[in-house]
PDB file of C-alpha atoms in Angstrom:
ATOM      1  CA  UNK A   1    -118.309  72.427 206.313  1.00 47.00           C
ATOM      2  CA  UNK A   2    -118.591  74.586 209.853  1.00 56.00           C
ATOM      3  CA  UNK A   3    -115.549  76.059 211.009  1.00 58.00           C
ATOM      4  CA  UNK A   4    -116.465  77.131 214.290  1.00 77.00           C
ATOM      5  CA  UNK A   5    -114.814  80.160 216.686  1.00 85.00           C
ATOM      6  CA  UNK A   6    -114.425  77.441 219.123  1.00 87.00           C
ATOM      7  CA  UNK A   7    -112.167  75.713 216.736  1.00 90.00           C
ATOM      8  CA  UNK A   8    -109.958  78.689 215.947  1.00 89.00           C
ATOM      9  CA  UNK A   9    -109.733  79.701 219.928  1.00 91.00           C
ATOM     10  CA  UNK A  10    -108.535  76.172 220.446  1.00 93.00           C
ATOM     11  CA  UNK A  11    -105.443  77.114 218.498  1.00 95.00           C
ATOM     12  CA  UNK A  12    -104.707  80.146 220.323  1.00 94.00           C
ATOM     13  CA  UNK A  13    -101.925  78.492 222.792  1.00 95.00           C
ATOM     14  CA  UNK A  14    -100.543  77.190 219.562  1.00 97.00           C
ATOM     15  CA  UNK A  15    -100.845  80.558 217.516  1.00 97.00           C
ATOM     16  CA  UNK A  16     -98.790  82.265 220.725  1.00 96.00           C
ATOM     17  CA  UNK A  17     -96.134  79.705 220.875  1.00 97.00           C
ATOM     18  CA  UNK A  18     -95.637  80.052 217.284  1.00 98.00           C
ATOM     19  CA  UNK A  19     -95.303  84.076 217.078  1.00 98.00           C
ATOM     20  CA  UNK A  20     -92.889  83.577 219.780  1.00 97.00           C
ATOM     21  CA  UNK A  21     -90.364  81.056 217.980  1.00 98.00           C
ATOM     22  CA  UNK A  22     -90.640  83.432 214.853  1.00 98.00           C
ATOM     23  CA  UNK A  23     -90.476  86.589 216.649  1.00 98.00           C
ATOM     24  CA  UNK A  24     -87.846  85.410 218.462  1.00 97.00           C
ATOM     25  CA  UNK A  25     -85.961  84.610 215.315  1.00 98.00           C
ATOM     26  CA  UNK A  26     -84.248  88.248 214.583  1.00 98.00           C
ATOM     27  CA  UNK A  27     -84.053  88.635 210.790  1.00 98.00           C
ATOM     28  CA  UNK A  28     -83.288  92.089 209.864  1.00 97.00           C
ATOM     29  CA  UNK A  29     -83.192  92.349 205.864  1.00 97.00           C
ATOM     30  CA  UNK A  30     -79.827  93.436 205.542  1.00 94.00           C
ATOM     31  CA  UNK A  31     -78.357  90.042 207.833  1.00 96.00           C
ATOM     32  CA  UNK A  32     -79.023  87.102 205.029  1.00 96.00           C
ATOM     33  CA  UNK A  33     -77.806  84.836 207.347  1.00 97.00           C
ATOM     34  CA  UNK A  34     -80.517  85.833 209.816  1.00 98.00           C
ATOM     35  CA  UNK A  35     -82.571  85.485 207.190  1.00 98.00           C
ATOM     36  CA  UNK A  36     -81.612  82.058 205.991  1.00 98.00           C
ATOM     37  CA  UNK A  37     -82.271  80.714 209.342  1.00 98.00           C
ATOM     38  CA  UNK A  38     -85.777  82.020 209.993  1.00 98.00           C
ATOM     39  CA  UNK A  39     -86.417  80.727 206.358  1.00 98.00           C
ATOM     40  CA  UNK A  40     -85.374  77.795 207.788  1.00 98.00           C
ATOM     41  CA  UNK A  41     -87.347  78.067 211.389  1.00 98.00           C
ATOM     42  CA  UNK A  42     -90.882  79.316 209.192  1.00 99.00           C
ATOM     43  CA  UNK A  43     -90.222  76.301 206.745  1.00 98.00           C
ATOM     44  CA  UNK A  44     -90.150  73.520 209.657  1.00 98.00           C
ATOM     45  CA  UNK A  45     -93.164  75.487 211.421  1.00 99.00           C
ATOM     46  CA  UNK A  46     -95.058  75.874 207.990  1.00 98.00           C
ATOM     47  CA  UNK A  47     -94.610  71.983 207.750  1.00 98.00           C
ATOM     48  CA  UNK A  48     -95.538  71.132 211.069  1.00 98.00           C
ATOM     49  CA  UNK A  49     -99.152  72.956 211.056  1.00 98.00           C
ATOM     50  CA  UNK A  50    -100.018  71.979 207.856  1.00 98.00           C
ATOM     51  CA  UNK A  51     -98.751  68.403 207.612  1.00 96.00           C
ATOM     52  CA  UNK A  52     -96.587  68.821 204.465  1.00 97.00           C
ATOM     53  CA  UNK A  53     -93.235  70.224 203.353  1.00 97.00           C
ATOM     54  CA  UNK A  54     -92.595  73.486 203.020  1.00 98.00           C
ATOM     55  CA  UNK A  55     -89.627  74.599 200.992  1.00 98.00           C
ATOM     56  CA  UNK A  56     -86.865  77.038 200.902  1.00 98.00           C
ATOM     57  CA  UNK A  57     -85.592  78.590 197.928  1.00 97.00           C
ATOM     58  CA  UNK A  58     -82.820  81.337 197.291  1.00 97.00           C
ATOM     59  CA  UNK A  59     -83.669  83.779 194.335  1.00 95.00           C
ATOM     60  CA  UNK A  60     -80.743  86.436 194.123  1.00 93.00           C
ATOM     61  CA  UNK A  61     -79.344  85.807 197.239  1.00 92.00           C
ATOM     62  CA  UNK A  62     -82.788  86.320 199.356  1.00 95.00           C
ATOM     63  CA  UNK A  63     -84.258  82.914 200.853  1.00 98.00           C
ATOM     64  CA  UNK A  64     -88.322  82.833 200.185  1.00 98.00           C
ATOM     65  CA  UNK A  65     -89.987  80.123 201.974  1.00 98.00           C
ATOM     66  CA  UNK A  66     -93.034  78.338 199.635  1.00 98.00           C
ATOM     67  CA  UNK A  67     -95.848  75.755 200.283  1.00 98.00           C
ATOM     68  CA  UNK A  68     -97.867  74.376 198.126  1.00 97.00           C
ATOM     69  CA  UNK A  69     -98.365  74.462 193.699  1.00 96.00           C
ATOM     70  CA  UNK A  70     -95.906  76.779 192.208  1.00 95.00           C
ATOM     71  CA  UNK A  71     -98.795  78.580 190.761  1.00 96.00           C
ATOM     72  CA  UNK A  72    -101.809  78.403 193.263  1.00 97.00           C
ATOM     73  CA  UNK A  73    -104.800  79.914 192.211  1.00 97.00           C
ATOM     74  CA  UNK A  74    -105.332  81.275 196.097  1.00 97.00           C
ATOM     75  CA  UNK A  75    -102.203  82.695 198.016  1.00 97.00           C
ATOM     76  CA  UNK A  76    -101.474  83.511 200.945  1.00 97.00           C
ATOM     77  CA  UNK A  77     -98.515  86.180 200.894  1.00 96.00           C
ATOM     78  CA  UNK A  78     -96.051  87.727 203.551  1.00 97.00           C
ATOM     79  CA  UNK A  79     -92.130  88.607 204.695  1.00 98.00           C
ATOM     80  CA  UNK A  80     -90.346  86.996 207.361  1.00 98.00           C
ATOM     81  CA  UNK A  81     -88.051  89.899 207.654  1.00 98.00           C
ATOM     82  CA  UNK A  82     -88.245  92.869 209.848  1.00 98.00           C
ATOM     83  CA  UNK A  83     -86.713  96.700 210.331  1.00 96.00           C
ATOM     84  CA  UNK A  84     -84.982  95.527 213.866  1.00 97.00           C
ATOM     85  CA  UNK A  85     -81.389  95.138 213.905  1.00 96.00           C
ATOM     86  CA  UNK A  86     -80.099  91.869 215.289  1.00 96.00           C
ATOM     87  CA  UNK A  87     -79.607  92.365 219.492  1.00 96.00           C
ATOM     88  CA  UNK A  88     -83.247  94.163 219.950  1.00 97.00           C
ATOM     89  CA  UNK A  89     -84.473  90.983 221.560  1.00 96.00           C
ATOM     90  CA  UNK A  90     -82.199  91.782 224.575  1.00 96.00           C
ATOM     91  CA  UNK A  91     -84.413  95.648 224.928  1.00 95.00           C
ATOM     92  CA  UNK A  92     -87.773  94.158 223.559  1.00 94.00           C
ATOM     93  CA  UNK A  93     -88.433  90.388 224.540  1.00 95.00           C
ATOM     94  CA  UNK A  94     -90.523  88.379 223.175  1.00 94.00           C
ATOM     95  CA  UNK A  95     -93.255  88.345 225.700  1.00 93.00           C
ATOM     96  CA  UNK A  96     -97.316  87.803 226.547  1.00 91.00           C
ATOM     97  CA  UNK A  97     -98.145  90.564 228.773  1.00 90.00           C
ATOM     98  CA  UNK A  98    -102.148  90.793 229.483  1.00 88.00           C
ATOM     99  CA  UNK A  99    -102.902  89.013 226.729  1.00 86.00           C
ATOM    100  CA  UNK A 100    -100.897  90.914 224.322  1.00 90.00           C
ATOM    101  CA  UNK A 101     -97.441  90.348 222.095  1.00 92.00           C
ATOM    102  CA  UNK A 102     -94.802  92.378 222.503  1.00 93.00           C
ATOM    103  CA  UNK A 103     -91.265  91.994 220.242  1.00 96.00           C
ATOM    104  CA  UNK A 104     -89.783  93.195 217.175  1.00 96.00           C
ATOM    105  CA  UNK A 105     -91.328  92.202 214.358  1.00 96.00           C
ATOM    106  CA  UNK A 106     -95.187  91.223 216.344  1.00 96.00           C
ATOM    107  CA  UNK A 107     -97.075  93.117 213.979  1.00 95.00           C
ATOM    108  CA  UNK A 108     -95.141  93.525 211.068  1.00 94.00           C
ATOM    109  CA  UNK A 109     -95.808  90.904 210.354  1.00 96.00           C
ATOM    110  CA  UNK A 110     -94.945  87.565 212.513  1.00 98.00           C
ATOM    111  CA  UNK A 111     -98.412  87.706 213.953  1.00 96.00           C
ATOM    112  CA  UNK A 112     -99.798  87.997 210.522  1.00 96.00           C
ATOM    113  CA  UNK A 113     -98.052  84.843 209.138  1.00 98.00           C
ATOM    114  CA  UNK A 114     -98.953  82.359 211.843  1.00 98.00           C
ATOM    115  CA  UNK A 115    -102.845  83.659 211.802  1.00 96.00           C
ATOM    116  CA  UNK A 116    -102.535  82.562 207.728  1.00 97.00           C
ATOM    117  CA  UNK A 117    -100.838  79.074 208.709  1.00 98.00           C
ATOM    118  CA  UNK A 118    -103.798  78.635 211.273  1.00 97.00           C
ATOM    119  CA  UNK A 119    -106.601  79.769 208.618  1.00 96.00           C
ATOM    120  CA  UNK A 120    -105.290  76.894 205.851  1.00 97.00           C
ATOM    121  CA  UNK A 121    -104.895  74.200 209.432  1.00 97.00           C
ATOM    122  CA  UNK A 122    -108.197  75.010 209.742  1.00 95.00           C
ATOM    123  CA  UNK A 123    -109.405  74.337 206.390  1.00 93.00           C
ATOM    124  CA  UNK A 124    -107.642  70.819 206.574  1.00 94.00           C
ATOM    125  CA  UNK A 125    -109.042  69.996 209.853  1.00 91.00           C
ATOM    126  CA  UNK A 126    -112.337  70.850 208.039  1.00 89.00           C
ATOM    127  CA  UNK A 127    -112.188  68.669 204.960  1.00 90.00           C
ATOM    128  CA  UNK A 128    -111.326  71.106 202.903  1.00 90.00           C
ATOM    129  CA  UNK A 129    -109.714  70.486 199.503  1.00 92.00           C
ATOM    130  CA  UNK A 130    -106.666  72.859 199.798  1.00 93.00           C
ATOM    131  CA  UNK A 131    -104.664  71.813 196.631  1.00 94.00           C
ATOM    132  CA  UNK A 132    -104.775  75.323 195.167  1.00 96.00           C
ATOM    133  CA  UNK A 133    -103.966  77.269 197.874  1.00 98.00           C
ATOM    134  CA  UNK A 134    -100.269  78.585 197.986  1.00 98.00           C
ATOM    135  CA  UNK A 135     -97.698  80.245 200.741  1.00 98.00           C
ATOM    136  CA  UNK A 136     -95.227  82.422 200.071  1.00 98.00           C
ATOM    137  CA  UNK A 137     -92.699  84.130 202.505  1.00 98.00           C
ATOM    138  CA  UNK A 138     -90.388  86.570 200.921  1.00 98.00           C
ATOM    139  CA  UNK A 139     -87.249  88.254 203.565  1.00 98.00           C
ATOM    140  CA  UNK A 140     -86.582  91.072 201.559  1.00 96.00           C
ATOM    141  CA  UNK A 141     -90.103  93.538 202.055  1.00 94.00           C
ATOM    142  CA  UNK A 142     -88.893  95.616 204.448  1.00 92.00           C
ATOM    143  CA  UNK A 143     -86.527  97.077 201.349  1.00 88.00           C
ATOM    144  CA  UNK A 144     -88.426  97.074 198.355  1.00 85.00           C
ATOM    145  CA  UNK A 145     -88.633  93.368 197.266  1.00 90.00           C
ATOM    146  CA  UNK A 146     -85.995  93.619 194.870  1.00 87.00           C
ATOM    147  CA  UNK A 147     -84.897  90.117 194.725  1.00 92.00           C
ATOM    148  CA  UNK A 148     -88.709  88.655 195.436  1.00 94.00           C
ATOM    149  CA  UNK A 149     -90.557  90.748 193.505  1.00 92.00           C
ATOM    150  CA  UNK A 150     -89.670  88.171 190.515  1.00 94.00           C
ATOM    151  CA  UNK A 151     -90.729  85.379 192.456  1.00 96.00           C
ATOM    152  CA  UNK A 152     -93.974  86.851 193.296  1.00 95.00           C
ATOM    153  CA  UNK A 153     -95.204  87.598 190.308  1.00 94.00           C
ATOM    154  CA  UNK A 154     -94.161  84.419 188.425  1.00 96.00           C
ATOM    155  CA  UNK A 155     -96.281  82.597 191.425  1.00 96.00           C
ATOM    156  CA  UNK A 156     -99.554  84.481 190.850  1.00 95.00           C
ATOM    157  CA  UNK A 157     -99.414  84.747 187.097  1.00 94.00           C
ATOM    158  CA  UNK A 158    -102.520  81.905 187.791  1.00 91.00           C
ATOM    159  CA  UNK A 159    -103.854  83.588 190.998  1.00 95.00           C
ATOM    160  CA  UNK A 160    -107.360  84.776 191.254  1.00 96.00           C
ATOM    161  CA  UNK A 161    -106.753  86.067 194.887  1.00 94.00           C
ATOM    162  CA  UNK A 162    -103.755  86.873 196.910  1.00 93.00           C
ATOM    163  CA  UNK A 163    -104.126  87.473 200.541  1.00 94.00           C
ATOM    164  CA  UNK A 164    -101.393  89.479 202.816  1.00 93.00           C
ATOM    165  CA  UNK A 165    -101.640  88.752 206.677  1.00 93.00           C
ATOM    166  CA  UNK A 166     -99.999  92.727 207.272  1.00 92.00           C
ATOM    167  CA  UNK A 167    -102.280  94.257 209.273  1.00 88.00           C
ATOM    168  CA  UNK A 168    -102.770  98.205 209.181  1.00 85.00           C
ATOM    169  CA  UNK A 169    -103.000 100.246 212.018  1.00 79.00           C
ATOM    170  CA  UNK A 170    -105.152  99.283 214.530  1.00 79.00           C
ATOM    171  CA  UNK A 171    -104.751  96.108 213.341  1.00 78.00           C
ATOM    172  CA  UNK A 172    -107.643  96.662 211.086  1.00 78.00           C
ATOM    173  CA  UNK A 173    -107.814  94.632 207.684  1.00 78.00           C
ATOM    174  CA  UNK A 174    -105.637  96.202 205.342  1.00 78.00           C
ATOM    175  CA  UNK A 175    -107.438  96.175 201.360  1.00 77.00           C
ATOM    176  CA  UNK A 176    -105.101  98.637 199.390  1.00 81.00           C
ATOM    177  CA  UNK A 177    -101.683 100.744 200.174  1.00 84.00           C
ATOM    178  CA  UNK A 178     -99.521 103.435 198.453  1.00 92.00           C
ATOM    179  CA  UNK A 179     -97.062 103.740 196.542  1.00 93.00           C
ATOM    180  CA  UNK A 180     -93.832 103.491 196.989  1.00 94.00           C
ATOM    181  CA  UNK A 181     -90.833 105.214 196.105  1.00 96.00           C
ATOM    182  CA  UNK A 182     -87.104 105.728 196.977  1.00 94.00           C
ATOM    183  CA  UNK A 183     -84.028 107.138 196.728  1.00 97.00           C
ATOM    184  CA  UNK A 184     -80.537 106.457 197.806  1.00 97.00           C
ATOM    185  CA  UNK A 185     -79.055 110.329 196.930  1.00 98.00           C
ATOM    186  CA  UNK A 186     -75.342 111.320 197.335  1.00 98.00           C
ATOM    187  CA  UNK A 187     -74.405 114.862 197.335  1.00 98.00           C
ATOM    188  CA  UNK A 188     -70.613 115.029 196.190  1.00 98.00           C
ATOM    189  CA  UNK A 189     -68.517 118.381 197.399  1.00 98.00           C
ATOM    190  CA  UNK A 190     -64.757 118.767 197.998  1.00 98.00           C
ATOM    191  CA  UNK A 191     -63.015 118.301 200.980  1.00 98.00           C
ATOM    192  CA  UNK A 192     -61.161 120.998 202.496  1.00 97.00           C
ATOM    193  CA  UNK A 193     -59.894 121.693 206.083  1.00 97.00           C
ATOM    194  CA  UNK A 194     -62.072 122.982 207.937  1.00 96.00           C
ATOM    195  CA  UNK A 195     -59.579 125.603 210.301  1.00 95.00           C
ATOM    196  CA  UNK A 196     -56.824 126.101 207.375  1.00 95.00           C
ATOM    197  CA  UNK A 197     -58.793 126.746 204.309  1.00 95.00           C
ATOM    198  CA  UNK A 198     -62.643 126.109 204.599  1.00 95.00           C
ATOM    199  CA  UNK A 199     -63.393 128.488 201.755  1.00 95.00           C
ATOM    200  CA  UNK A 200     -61.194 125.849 199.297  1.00 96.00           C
ATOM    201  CA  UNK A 201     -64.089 123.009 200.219  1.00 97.00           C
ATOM    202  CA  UNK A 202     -67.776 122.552 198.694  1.00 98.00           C
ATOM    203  CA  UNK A 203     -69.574 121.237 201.646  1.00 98.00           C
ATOM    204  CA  UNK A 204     -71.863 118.089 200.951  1.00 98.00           C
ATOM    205  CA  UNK A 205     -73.537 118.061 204.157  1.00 98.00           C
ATOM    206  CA  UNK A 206     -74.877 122.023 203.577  1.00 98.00           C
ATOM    207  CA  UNK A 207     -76.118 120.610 199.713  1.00 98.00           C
ATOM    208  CA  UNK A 208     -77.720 117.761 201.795  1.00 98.00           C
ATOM    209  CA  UNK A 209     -79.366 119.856 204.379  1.00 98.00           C
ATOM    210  CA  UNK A 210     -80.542 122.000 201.380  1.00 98.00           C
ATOM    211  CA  UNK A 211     -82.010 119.493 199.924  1.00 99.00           C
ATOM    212  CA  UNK A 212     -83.755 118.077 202.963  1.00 98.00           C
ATOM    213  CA  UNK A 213     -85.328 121.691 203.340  1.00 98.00           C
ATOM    214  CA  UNK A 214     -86.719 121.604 199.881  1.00 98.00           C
ATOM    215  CA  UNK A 215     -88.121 118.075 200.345  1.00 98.00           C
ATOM    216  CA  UNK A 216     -90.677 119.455 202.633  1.00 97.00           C
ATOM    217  CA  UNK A 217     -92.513 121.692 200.716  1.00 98.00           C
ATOM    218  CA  UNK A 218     -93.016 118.135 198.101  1.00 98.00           C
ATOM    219  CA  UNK A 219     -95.435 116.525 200.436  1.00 98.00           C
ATOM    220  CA  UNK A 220     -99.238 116.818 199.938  1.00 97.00           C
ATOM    221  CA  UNK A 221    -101.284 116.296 202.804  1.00 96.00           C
ATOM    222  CA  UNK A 222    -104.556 116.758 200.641  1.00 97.00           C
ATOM    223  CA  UNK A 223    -103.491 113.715 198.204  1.00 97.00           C
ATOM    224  CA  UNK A 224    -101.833 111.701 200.872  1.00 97.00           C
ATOM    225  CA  UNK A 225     -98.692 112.307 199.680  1.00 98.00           C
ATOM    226  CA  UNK A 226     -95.427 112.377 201.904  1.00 98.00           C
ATOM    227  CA  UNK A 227     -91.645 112.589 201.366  1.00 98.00           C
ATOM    228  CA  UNK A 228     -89.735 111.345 204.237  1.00 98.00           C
ATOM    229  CA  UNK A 229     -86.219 111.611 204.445  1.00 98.00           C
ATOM    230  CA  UNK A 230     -85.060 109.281 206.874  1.00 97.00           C
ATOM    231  CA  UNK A 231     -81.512 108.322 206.708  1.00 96.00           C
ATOM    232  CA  UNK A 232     -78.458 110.836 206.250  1.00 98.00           C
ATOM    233  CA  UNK A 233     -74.682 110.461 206.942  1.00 97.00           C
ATOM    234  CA  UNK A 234     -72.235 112.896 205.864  1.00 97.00           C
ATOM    235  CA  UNK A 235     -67.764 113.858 206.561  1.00 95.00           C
ATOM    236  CA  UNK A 236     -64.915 111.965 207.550  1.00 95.00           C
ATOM    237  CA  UNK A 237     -63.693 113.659 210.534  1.00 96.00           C
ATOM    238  CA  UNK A 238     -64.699 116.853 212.825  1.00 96.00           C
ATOM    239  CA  UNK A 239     -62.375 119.186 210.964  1.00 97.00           C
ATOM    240  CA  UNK A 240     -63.128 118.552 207.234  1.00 98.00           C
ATOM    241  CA  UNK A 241     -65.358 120.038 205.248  1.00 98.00           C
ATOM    242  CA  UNK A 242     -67.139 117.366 203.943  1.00 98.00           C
ATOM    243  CA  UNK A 243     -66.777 115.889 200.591  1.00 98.00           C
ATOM    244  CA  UNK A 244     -70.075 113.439 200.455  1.00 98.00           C
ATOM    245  CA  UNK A 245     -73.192 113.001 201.983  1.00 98.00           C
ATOM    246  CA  UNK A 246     -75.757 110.403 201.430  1.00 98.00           C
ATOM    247  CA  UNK A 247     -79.466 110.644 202.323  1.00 98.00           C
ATOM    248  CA  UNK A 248     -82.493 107.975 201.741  1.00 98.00           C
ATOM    249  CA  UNK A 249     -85.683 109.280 201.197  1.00 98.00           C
ATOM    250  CA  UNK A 250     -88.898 107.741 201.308  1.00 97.00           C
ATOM    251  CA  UNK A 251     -91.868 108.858 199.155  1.00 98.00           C
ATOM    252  CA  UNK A 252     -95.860 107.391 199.626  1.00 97.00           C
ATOM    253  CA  UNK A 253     -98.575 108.552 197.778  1.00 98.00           C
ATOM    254  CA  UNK A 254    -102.494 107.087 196.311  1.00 96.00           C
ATOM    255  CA  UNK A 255    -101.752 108.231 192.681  1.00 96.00           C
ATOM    256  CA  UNK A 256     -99.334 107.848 190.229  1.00 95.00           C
ATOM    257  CA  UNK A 257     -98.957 111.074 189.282  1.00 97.00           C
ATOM    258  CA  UNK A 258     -98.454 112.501 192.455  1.00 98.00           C
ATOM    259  CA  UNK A 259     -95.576 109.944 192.108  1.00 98.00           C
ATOM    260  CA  UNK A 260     -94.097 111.147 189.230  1.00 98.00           C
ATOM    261  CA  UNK A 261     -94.986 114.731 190.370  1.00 98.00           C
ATOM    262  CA  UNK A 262     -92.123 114.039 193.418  1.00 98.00           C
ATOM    263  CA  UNK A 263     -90.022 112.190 190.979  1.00 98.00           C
ATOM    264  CA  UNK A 264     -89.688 115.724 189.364  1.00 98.00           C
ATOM    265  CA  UNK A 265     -89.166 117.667 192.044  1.00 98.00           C
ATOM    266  CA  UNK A 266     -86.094 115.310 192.800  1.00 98.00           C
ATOM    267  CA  UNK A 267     -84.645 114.865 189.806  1.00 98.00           C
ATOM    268  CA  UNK A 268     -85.263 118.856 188.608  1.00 98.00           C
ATOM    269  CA  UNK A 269     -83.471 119.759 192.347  1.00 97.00           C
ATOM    270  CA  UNK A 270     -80.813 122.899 191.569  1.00 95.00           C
ATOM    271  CA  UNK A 271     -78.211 122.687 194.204  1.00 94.00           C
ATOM    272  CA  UNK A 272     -76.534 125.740 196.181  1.00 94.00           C
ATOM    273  CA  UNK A 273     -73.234 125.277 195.189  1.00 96.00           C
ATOM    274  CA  UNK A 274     -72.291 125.323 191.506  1.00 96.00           C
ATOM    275  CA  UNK A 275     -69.394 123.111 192.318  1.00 97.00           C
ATOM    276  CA  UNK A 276     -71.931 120.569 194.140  1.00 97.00           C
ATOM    277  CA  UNK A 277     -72.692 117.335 192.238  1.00 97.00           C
ATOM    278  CA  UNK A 278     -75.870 115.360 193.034  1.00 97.00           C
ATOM    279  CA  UNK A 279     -76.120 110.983 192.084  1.00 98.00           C
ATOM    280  CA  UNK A 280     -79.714 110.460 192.106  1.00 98.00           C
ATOM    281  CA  UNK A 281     -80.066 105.865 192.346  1.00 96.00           C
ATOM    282  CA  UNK A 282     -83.525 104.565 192.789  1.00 94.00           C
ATOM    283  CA  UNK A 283     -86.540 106.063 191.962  1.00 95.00           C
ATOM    284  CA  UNK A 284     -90.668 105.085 191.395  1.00 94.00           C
ATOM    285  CA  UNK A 285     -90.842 101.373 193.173  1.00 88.00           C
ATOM    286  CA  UNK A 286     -93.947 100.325 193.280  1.00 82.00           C
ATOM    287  CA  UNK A 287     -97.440 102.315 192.092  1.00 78.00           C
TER     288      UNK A 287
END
């Protein structure tokens, strides 16, 4: 069996039209029923390259798409879901300019799941027995795979390979990535007005942006560690002192340790205020 490059550039036209149904399919993680539907669009377009049915399933609320034996030996892994809020399409198109993809969701990873539906058409076109080869699209990645994570380990517990179409940067093949951890953190103060009597308040925003400071000196470029806070909102109205803030942060690094080294520094965090109150949720996701 020869499967030739002039094969796979004779799919191209077909590869491009592809991306841009699924691209142009908005599924942020947080819309489910965006993401039911381009469950629904991959599991039709899944079908109709490979010449069976694809199926959708709903595990905890998240839609997964599947082809193939529940338990392949070989599969071929990705997420339909994206970081782009629903109405980015009308900013960022869908769109072949010099040869090249542009949209939300391209790289990560719509791109990546139509090159693995091309590689298995391929293989049939080929000959090739593809009975043990298995698809699975998740829509929840993009947050942590709570509600897949299940899924995807119950489907490989037979697996001697499993293949992600992500690429890294570059677009170069990606063969290993960090770990991940995060935190959903709320700061709890006392509210106060701000003109009247400020000095009566504890101010949650100020134990936020404390905490924020602190956070940088928890990174280590050396290991490849970083702590990334990335989303914050904090008070009611302009003239309040605020009486809760709430930050995400988002923590990569190679080892472990370093891992449970930042896990420490956020959980052992003194405050400036002894009135302040910190709720620590989340924590290590995924070594």
């Amino acid at each position: 069996m020869t499967t030739t490059l002039a094969s796979a550039n004779a799919l191209l036209p077909k590869m491009v039209e592809s991306v841009h149904l699924l691209v142009s399919t908005e599924s942020p993680t947080s819309d489910l029923v965006a993401c039911a539907h381009i469950a629904e669009v991959a599991a039709k377009l899944t079908s109709e390259w490979l010449g069976s049915p694809a199926r959708v399933e709903v595990h905890d609320g998240c839609p997964v798409v599947r082809w193939g034996p529940e338990h392949p030996e070989i599969l071929l892994l990705g997420h339909l879901d994206t970081v782009w809020p629903v109405g980015t399409l009308s900013r960022l198109p869908s769109q072949l300019i010099d040869d090249q993809l542009t949209g939300p969701g391209v790289f990560d990873m719509k791109a990546g799941i139509v090159q693995a539906l091309a590689a298995v058409s391929l293989l049939i076109d080929e000959g090739a027995k593809v009975g043990s080869v298995g698809i699975l699209l998740t829509s929840d990645e993009e947050t942590g795979s709570r509600a897949s994570r299940k899924v995807i380990a119950s489907t490989i517990t037979s697996a001697t390979a499993v293949l992600v179409f992500e690429p890294s940067a570059g677009g170069a093949l990606k063969t290993e990535r960090k770990g991940t951890s995060w935190y959903r953190i709320k700061f709890h103060g006392r509210a106060a007005h701000a003109g009247l009597d400020p000095e009566r308040g504890v101010n949650a925003t100020v134990e936020a942006a404390a905490f924020v400071m602190a956070t940088q000196s928890w990174g280590n470029q050396d290991a490849g560690t970083t702590v990334t806070p990335t989303l914050l909102n904090s008070g009611t109205t302009a003239n309040t002192v605020p009486f809760l803030a709430e930050l995400t942060l988002d923590v990569r690094a190679w080892s472990a340790g370093e891992q449970q080294r930042v896990d420490s520094c956020v959980r052992t965090w003194q405050g400036t205020h002894p009135e302040a109150r910190i709720e620590i949720d989340g924590g290590i996701d995924r070594p």
